[in-house]
Coordinates of N, CA and C in Angstrom, one line a residue:
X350 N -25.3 24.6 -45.9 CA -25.7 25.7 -45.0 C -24.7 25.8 -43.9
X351 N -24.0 26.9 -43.6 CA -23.1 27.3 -42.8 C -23.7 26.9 -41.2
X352 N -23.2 26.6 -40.2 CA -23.6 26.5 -38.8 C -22.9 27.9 -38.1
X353 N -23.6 28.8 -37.1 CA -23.0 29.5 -36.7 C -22.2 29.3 -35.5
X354 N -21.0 29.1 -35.6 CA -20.1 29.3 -35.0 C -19.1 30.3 -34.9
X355 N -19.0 30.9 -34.0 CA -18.2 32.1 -33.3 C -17.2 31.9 -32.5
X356 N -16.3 32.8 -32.7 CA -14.7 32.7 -32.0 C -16.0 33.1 -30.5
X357 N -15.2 32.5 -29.2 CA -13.8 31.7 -28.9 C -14.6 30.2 -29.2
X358 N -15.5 30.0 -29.7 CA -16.0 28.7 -29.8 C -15.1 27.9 -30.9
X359 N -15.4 26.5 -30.9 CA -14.6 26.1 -31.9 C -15.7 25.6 -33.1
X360 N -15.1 25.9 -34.0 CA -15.7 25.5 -35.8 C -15.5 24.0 -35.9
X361 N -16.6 23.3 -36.4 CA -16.7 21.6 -36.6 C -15.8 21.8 -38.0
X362 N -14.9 21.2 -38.1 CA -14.3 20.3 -39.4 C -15.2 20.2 -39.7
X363 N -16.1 19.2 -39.6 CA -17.3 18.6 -41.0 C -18.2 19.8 -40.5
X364 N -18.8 20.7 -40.8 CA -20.2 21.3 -40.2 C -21.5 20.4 -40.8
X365 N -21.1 19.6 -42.0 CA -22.3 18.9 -42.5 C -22.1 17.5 -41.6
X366 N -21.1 17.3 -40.5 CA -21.3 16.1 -40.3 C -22.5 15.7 -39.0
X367 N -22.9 14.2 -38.5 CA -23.6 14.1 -37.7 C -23.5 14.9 -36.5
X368 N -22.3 15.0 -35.7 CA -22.3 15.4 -33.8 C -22.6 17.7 -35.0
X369 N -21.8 18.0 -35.8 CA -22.3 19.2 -36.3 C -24.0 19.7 -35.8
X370 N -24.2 18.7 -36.9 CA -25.9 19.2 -37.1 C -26.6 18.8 -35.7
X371 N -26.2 18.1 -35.1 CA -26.8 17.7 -33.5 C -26.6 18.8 -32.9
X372 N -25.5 19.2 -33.0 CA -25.0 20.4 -32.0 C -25.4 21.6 -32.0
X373 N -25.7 21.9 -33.9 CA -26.8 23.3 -34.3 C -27.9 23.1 -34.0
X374 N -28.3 22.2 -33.7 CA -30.1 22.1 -33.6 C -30.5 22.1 -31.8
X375 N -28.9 21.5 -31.4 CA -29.3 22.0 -30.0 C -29.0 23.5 -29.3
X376 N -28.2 24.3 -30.4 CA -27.9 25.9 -30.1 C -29.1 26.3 -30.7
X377 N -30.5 26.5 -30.2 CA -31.4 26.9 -30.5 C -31.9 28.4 -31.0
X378 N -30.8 29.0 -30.6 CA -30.8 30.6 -30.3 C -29.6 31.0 -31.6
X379 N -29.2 30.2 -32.2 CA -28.0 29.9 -33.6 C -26.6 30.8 -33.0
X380 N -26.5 31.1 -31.8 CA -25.0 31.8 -31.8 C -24.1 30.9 -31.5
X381 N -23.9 29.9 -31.6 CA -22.4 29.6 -31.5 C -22.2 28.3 -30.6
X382 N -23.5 28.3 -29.5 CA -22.9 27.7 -28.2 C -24.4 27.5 -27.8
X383 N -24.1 26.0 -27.5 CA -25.7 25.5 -26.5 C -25.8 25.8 -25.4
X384 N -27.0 26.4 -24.7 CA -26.9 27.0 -23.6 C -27.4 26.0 -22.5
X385 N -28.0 26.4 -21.3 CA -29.0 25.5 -20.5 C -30.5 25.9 -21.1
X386 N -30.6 27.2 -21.5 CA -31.8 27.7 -22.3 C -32.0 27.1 -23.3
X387 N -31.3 27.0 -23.8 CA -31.1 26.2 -25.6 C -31.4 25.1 -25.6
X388 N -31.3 24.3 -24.6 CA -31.6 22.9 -24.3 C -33.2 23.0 -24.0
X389 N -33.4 23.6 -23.0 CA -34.9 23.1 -21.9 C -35.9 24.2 -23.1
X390 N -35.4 25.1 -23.9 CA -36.4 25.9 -24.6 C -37.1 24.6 -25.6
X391 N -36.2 23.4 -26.0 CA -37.1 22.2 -27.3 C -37.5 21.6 -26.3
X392 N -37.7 21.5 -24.6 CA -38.5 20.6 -23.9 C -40.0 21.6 -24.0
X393 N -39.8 22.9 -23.5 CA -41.2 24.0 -23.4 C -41.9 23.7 -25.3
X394 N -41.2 23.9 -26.1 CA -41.4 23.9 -27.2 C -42.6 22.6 -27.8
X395 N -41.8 21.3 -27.3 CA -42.8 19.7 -27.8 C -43.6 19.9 -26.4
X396 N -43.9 20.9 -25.5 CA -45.0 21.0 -24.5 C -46.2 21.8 -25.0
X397 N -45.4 22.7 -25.8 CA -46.6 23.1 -26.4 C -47.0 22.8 -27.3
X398 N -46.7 22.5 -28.3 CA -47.0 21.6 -29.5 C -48.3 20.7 -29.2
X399 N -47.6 20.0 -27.9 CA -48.3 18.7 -27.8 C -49.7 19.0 -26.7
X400 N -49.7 20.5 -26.9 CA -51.0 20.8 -25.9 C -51.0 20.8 -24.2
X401 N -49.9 19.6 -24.3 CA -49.6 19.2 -22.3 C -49.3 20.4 -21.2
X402 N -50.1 20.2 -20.3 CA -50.0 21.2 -19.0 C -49.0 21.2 -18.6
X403 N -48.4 22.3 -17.4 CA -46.8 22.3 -16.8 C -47.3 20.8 -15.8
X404 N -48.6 20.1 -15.3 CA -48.7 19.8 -14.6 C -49.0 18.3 -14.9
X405 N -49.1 17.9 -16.4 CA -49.0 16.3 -16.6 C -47.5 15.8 -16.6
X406 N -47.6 14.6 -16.3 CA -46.8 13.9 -15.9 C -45.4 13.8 -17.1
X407 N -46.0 13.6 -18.1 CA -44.9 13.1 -19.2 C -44.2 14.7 -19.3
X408 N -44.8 15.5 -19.1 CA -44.0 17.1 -18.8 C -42.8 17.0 -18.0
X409 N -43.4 16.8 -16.5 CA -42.8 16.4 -15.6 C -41.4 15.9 -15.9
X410 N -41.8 13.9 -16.4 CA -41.1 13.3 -17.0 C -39.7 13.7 -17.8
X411 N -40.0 14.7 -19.1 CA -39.4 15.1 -19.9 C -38.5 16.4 -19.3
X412 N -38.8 17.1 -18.3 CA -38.0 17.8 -17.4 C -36.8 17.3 -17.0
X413 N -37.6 16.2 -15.7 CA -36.5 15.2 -14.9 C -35.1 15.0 -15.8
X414 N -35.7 14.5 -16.8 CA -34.4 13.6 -17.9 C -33.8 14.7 -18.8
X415 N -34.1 15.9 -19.1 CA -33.5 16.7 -19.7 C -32.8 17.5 -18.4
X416 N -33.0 17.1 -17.2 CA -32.3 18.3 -16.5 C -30.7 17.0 -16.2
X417 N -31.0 15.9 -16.1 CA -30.3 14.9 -15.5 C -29.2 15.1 -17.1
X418 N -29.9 15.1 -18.2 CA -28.8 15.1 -19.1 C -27.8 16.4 -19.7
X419 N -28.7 17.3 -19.0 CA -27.6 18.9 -19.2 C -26.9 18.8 -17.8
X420 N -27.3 18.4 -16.8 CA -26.0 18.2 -16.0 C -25.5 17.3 -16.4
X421 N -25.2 16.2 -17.2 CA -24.1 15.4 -17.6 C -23.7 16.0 -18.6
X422 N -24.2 16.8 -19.9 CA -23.7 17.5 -21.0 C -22.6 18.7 -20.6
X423 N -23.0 19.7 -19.4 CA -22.4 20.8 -18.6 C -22.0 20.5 -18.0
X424 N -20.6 19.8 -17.6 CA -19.7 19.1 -16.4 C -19.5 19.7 -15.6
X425 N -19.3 20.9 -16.1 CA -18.7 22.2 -15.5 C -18.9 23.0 -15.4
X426 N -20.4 22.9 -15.1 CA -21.1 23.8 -14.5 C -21.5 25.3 -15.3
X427 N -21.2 25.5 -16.5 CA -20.9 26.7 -16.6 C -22.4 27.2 -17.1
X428 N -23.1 26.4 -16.9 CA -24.5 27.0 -18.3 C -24.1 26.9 -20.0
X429 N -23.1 26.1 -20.4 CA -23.0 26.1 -21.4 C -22.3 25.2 -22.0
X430 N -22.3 24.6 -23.3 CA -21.8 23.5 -23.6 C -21.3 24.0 -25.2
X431 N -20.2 23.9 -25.6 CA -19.1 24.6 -26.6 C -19.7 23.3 -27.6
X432 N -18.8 23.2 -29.0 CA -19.3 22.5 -29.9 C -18.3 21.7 -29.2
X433 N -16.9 21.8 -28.8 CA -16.0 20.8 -28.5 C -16.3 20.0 -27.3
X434 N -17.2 20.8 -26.5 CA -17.4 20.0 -25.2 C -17.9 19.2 -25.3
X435 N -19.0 19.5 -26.7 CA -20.0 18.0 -27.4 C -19.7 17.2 -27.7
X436 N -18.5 17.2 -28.3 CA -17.9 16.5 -29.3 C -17.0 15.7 -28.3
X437 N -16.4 15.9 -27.1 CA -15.6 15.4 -26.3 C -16.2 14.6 -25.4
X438 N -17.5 15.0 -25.3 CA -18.8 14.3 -24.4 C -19.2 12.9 -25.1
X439 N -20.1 13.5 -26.2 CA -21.0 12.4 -26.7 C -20.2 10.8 -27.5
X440 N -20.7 10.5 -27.1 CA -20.3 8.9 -27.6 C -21.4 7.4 -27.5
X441 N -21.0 6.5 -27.9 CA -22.2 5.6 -27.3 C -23.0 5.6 -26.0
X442 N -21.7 5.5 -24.9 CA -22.2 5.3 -24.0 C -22.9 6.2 -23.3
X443 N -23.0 7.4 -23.8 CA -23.6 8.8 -23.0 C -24.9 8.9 -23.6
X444 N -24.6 8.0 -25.1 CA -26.3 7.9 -25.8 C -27.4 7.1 -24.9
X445 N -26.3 5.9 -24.9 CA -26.6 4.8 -23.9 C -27.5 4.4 -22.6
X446 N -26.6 5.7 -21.9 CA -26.9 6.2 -20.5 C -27.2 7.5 -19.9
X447 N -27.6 8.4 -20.9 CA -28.2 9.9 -20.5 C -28.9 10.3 -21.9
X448 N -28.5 10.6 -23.1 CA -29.4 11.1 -24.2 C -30.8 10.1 -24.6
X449 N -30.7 8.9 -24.7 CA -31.8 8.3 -24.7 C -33.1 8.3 -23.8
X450 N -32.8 8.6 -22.8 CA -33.8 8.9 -21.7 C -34.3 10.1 -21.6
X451 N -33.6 11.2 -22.6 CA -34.6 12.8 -22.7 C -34.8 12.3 -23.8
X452 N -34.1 11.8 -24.8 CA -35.1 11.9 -26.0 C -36.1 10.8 -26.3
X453 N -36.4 9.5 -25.0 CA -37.4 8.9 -25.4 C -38.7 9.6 -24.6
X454 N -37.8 10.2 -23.6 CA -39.8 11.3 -23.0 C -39.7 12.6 -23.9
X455 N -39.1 12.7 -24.7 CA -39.8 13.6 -25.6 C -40.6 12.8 -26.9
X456 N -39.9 11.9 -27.1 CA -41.0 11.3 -28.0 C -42.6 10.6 -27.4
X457 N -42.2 10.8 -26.1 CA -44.2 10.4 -25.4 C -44.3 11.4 -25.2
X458 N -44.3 12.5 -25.2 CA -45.0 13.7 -25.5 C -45.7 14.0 -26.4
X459 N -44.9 13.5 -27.5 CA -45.6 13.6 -29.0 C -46.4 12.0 -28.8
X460 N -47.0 11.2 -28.6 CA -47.3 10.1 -28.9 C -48.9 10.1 -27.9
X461 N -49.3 10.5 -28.4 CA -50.6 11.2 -28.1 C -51.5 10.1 -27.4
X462 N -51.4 9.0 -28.0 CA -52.2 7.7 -27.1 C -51.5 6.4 -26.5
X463 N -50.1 6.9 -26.3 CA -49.2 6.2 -25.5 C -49.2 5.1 -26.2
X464 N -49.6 4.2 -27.3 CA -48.8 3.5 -27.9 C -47.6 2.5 -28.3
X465 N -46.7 3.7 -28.0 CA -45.2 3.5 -28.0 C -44.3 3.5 -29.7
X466 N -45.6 4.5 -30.5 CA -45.4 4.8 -31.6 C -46.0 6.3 -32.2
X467 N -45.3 6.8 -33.1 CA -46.1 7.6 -33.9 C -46.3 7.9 -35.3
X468 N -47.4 8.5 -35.0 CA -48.0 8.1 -36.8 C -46.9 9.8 -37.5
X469 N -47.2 9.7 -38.8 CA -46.8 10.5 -39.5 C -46.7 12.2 -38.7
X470 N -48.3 12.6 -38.3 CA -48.6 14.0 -38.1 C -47.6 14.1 -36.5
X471 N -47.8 12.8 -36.0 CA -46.7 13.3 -34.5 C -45.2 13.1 -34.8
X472 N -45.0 12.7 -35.4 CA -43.3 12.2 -35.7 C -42.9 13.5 -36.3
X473 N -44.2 14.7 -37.0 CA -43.5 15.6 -37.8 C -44.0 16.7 -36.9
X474 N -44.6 16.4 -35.7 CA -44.9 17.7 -34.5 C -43.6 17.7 -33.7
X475 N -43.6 16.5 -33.7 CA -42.0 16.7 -33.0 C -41.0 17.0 -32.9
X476 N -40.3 16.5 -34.5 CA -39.4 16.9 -35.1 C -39.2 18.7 -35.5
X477 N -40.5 19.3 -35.8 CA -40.7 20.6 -35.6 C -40.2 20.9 -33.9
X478 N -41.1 20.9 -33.3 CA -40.5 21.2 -31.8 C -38.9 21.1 -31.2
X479 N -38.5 19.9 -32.1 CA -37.2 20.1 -31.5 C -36.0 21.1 -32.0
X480 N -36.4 21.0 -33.3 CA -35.6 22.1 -34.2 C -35.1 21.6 -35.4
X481 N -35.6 20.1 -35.8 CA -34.9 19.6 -37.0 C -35.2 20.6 -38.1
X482 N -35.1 20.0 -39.3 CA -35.7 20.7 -40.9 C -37.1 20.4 -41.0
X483 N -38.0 21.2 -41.3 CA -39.1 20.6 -41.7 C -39.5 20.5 -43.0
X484 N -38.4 20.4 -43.6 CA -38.3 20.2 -45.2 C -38.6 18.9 -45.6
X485 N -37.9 18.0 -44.2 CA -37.9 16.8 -44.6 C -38.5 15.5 -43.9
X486 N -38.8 16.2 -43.3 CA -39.9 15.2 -41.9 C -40.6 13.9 -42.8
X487 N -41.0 14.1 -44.2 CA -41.5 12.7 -44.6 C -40.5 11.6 -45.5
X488 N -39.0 12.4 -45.6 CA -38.4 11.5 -45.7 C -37.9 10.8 -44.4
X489 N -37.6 11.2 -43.7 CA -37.1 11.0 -42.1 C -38.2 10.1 -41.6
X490 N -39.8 10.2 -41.7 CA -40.5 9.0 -41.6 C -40.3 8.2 -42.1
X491 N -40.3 8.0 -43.6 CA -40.6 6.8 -44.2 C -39.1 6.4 -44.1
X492 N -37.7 6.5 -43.7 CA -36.7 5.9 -43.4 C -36.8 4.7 -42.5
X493 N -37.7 6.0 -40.8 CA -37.8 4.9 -40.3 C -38.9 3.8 -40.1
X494 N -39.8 4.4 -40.8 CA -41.0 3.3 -40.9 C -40.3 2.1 -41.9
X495 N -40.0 1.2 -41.4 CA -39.2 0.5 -42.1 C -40.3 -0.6 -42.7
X496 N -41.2 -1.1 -41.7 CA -42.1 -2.0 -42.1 C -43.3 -1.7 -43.0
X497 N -43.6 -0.2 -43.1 CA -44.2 0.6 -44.4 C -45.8 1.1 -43.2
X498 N -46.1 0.3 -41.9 CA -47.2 0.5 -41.1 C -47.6 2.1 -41.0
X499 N -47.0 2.8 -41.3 CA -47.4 4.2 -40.9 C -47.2 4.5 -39.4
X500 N -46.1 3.3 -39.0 CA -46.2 4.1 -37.7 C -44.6 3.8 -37.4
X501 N -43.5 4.7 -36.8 CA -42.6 4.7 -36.1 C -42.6 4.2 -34.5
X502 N -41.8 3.2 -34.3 CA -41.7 3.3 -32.7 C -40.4 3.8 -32.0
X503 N -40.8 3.9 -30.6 CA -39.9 4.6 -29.8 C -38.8 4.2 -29.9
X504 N -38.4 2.3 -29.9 CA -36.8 2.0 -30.4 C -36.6 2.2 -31.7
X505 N -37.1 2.3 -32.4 CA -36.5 2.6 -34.3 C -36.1 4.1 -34.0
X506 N -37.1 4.7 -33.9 CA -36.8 6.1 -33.3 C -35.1 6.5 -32.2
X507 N -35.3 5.9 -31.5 CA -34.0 5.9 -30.7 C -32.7 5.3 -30.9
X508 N -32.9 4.4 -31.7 CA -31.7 3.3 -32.3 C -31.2 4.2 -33.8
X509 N -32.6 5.2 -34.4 CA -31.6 5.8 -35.7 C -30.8 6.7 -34.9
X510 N -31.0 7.2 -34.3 CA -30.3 8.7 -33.3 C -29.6 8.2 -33.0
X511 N -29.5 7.3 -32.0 CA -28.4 6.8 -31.6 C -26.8 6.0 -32.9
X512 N -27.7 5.9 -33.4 CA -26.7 5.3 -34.6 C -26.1 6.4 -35.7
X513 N -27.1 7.3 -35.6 CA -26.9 8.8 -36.6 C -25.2 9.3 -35.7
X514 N -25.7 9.9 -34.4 CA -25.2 10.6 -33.6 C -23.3 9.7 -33.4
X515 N -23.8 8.2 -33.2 CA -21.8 7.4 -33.1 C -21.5 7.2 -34.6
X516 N -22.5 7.0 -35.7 CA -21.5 7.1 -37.1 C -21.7 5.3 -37.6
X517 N -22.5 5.0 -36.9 CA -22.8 3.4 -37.2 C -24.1 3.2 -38.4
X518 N -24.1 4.2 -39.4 CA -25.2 4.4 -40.1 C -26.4 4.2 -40.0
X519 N -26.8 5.5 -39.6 CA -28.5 5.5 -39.0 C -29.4 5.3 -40.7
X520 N -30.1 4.2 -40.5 CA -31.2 4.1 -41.6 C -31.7 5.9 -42.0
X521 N -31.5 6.6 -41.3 CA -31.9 8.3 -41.6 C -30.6 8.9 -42.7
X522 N -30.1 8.9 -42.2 CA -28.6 9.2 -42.5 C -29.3 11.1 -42.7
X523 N -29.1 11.5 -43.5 CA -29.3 13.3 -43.6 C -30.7 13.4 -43.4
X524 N -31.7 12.2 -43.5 CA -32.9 12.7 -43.3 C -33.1 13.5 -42.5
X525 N -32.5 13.0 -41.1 CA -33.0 12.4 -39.9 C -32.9 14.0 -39.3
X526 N -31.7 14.7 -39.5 CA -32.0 16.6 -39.2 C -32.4 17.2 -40.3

């Protein structure tokens, strides 16, 4: 499936590859370019899914860390982040030290009785909300359910992404978008 990319933007070499499909699923609006909209619309998105008020905490939460990581994603201020800027951005250490911390309060959003896991129906509420495939939400579970429990936790969860996203083979591998 083609990614939409538009001149003056740049076209991914691989479009099937990992930082590709990260980067289309964060242009939520499919033109070309991640916006600041494009970003905070998959935080409004797993807010409503998951029922939560503008006024509970893990809302809150999932705000704070998604605004802290689009200002590290937008260096430059512009409201926008190009596929190249992604690509020039992301690496371990930005997984490390800014993407992990929005995308572990987005996974307590989904995680309905705090836990620090989710069962099947939240792992595939989420994964909807953010904009993966929903084709494949139960291979993408049972990847990472590794121990077969029916339940994913927040570091399996965060260590495939993280491993999907630097190329260190995420147990997901295509599931995983």
């Amino acid at each position: 499936m083609p990614l939409p990319f538009t001149e003056p933007y740049s076209t991914p070499a691989d479009p099937t590859g990992p930082k590709a499909r990260v980067y289309a699923m964060l242009d939520t609006d499919g033109d070309g370019v991640a916006s600041r909209h494009d970003y905070f619309v998959r935080i409004e998105r797993a807010q409503r899914a998951t029922g939560r008020g503008d006024d509970d905490p893990l809302v809150a939460a999932a705000r704070a860390t998604g605004e802290r990581a689009w200002a590290a994603m937008d260096a430059n201020g512009d409201g926008v982040m190009t596929y190249q800027e992604y690509v020039d951005w992301v690496d371990a250490d930005k997984f490390d030290n800014v993407c992990q911390y929005a995308l572990g309060a987005l996974f307590d959003l989904a995680d309905d009785d705090q836990d620090g896991a989710l069962d099947r129906a939240q792992f595939t509420l989420l994964r909807r909300a953010l904009g993966n495939r929903a084709d494949n939400a139960d291979a993408a579970f049972d990847a990472l359910d590794g121990d077969g429990d029916g339940r994913v936790g927040r570091q399996e969860y965060l260590a495939a992404i993280r491993a999907y996203v630097t190329g260190d083979g995420s147990p997901m591998g295509d599931a995983l978008y």
